CSV table of C-alpha atoms in Angstrom, one decimal:
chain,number,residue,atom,x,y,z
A,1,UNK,CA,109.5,115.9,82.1
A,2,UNK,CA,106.9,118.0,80.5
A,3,UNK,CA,104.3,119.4,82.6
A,4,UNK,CA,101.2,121.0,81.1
A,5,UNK,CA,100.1,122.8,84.0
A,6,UNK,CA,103.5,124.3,84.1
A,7,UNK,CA,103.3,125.4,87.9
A,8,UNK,CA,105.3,128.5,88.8
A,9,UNK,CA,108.3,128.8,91.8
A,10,UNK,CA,105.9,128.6,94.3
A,11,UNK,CA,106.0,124.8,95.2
A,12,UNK,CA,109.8,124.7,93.9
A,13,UNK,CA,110.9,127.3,96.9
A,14,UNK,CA,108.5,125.7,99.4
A,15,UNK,CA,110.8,122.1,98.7
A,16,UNK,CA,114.0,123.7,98.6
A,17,UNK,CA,113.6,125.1,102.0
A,18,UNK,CA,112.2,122.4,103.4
A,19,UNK,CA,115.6,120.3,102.0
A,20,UNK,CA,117.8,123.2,103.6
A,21,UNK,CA,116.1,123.0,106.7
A,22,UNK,CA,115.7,119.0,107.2
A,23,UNK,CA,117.5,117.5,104.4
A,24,UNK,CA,116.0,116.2,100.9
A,25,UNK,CA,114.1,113.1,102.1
A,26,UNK,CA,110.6,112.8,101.0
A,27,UNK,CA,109.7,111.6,104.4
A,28,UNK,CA,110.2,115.4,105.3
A,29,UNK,CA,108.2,116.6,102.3
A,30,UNK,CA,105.0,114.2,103.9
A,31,UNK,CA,104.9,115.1,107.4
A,32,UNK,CA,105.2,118.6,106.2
A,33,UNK,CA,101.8,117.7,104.0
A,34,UNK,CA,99.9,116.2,106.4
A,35,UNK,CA,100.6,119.1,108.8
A,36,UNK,CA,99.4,121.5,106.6
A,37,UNK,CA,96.5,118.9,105.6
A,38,UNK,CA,95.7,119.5,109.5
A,39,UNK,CA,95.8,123.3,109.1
A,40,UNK,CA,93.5,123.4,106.5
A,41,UNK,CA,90.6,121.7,108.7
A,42,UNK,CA,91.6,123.9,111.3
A,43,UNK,CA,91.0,126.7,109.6
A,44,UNK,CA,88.0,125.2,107.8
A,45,UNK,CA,86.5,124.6,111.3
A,46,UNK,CA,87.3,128.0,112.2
A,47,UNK,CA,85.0,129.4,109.0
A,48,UNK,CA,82.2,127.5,110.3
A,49,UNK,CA,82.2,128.8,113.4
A,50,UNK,CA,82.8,132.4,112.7
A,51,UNK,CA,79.7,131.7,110.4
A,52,UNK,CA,78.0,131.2,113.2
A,53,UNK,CA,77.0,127.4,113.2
A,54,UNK,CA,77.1,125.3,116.4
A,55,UNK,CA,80.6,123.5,117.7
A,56,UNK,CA,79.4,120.0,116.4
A,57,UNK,CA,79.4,121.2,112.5
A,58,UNK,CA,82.9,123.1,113.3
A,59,UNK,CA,83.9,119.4,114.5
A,60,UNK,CA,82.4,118.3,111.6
A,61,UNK,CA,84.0,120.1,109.0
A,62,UNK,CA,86.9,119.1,110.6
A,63,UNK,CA,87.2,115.5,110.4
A,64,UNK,CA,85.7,115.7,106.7
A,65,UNK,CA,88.3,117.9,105.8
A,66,UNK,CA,90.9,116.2,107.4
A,67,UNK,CA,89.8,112.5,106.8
A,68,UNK,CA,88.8,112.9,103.3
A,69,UNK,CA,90.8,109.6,102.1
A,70,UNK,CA,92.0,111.3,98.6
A,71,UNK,CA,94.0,114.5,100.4
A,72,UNK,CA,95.6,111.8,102.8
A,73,UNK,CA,96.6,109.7,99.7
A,74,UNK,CA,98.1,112.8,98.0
A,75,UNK,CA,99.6,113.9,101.0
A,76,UNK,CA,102.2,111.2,100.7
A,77,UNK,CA,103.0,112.7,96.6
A,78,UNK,CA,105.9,115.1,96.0
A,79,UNK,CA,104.3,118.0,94.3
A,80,UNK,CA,100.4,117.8,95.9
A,81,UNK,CA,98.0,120.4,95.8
A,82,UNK,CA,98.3,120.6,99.7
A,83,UNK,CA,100.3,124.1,100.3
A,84,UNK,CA,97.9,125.7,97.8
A,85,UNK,CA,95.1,124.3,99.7
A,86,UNK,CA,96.6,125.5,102.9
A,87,UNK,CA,97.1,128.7,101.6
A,88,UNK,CA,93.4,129.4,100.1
A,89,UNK,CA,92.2,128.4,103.5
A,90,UNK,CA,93.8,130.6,105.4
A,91,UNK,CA,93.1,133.7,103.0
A,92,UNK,CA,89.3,132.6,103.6
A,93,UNK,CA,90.3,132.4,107.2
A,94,UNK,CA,91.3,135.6,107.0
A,95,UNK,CA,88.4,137.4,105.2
A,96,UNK,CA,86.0,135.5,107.2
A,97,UNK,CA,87.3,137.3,110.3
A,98,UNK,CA,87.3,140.5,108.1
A,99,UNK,CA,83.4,140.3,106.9
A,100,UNK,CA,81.7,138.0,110.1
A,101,UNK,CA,84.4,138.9,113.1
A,102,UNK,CA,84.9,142.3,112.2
A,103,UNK,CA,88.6,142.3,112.0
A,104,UNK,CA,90.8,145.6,111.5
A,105,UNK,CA,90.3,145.7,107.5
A,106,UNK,CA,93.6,147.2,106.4
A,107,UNK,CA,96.0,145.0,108.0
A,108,UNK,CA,93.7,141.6,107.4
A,109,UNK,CA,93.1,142.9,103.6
A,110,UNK,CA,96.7,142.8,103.4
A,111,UNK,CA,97.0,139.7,104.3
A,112,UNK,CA,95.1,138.4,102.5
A,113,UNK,CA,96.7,139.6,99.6
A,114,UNK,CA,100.1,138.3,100.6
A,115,UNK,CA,98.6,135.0,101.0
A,116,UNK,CA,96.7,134.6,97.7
A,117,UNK,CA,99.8,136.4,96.0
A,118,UNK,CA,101.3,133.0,97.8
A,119,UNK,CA,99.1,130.9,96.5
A,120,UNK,CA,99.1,131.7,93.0
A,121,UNK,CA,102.7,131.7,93.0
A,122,UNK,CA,102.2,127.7,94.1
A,123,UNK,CA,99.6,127.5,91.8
A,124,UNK,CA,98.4,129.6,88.6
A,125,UNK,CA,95.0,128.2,87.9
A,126,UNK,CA,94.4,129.6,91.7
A,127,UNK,CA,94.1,132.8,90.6
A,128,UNK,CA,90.0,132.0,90.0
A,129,UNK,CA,90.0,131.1,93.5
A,130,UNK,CA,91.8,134.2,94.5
A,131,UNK,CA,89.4,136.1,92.5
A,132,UNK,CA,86.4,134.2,94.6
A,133,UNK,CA,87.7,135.1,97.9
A,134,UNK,CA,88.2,138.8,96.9
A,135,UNK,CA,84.2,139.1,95.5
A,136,UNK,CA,83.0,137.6,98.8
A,137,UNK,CA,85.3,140.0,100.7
A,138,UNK,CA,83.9,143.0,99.0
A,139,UNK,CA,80.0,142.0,99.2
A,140,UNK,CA,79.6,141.2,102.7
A,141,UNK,CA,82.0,143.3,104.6
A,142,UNK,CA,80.4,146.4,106.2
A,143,UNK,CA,81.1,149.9,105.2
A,144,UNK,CA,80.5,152.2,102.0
A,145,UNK,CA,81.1,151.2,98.5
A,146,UNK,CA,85.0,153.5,99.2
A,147,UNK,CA,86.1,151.5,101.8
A,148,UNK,CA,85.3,148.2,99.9
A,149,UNK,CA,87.3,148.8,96.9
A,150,UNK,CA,89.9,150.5,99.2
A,151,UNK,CA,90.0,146.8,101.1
A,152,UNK,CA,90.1,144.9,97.2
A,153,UNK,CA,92.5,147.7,96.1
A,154,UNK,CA,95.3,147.0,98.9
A,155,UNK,CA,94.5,143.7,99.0
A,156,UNK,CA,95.0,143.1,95.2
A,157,UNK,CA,98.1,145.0,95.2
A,158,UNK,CA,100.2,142.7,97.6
A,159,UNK,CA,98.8,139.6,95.7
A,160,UNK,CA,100.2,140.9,92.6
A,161,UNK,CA,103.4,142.0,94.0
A,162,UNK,CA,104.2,138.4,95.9
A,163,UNK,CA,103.1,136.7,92.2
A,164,UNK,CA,105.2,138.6,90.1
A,165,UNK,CA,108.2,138.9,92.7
A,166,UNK,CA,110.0,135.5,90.6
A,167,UNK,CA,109.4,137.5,87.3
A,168,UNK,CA,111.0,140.7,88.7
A,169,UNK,CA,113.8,138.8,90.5
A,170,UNK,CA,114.4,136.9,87.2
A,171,UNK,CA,115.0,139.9,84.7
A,172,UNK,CA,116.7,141.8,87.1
A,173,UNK,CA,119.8,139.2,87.2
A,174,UNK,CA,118.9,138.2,83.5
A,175,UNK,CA,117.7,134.1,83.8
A,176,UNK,CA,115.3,133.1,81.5
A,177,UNK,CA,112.7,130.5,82.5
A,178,UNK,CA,113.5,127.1,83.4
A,179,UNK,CA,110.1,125.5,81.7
A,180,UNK,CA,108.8,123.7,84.7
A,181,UNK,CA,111.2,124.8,88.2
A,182,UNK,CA,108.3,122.3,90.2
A,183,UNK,CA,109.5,119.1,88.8
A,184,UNK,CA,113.3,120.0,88.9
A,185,UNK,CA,112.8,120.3,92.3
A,186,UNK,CA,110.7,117.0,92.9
A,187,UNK,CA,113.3,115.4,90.8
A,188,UNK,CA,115.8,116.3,92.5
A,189,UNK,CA,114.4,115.6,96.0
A,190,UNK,CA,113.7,112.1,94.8
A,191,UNK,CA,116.9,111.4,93.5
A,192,UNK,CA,118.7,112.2,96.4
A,193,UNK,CA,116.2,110.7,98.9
A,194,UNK,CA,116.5,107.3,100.3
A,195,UNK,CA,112.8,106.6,99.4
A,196,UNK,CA,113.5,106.5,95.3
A,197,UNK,CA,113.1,103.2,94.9
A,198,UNK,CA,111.1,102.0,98.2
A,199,UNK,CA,108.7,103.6,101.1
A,200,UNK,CA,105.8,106.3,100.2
A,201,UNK,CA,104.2,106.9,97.3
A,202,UNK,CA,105.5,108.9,94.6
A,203,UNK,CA,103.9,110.8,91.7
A,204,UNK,CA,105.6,111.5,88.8
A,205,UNK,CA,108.5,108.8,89.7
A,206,UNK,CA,109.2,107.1,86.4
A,207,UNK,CA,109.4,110.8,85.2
A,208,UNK,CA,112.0,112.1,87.4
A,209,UNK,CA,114.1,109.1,86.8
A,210,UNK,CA,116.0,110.2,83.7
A,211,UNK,CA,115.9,113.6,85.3
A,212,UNK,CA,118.2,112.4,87.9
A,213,UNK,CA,120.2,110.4,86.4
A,214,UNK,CA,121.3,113.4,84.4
A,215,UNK,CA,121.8,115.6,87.0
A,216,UNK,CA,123.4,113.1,89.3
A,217,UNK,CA,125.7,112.9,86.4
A,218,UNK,CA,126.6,116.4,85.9
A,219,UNK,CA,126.8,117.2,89.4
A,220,UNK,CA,130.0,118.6,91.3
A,221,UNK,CA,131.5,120.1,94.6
A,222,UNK,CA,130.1,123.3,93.6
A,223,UNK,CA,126.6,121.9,92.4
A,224,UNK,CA,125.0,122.5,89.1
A,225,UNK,CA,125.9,125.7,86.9
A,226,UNK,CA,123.2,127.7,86.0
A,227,UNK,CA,120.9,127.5,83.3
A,228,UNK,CA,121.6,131.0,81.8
């Protein structure tokens, strides 16, 4: 079950809430995917125009970003890049309105924040992206040099404070880390899913296997005792 990219809570909450609110099928966990897949483009579409371009390339960089044949593959996997992609568009969304719409600043650098603070809690290796989307912010939007770092000042504060919420929540009731919380989850969710041995695609199956088999194992009325 090891996991060198070792993915933080991020992707492990998004699952879990999608199994209280629908159940644990993987079915669920897809259609979810693809409608965030649809988001993206959406908002990718939405960039282009506020850029200024005509309707046809907004169109444009919608099917290509919604077509592209590898995200719709990875849709159907447990555990694809697809909320962090949804996430980093909308931050961009976000900014773009900032810098070419000329959207209140305070509130949209805010959220901003709260969404790349979201991404980077799906996905540590976004914090580069993050990083990109904050530079742009504070080069093109209008206003003196003050304003600008007030803008990457508010909105780096809520990014750090939704990353480092798990780590806070964590020592304040005293668990230590769980190694890789992502690929608990997708084990779980395929164990107890319909679709383990037959139906979509699924990364990582032959790794979750023994995974569930332990837990299905150990598990009673009252679930699964802590880890410490």
């Amino acid at each position: 079950l090891e996991d060198m990219m070792k993915r933080p809570y991020g992707v492990a909450a998004f699952l879990v809430l999608l199994s209280k609110l629908f159940g644990p099928h993987i079915l669920v966990f897809v259609i979810a995917q693809h409608l965030m897949s649809i988001g993206t483009a959406l908002f990718v579409a939405g960039i282009v125009r506020f850029a200024g371009a005509p309707r046809f390339f907004a169109l444009l960089a919608f099917c290509l970003a919604a077509l592209h044949g590898r995200i719709v593959h990875y849709d159907n996997t447990i555990g694809a890049e697809t909320i962090s992609n949804f996430l980093v568009s909308l931050a961009a969304f976000i900014a773009a309105g900032v810098a070419l719409r000329k959207w209140p600043a305070l509130p949209a650098a805010a959220a901003v924040g709260l969404t790349l603070g979201a991404v980077m809690t799906c996905r540590s290796a976004a914090i580069g992206q993050a990083g990109v989307i904050l530079l742009w912010l504070v080069v093109v939007l209008d206003g003196r040099l003050l304003r600008r770092l007030g803008v990457l000042a508010l909105a780096g504060f809520f990014a750090s404070a939704v990353y480092l919420t798990p780590t806070a929540i964590n020592l304040a009731i005293g668990k230590r880390p769980a190694g890789n919380e992502t690929l608990a989850v997708m084990a779980f969710v395929v164990g107890y899913s319909g679709d383990f041995e037959h139906g979509v695609h699924l990364d990582r199956k032959a790794q979750a296997r023994g995974y569930v088999e332990q837990m299905r194992a150990a598990d009673t009325p009252q679930g699964w005792p802590d880890i410490g």
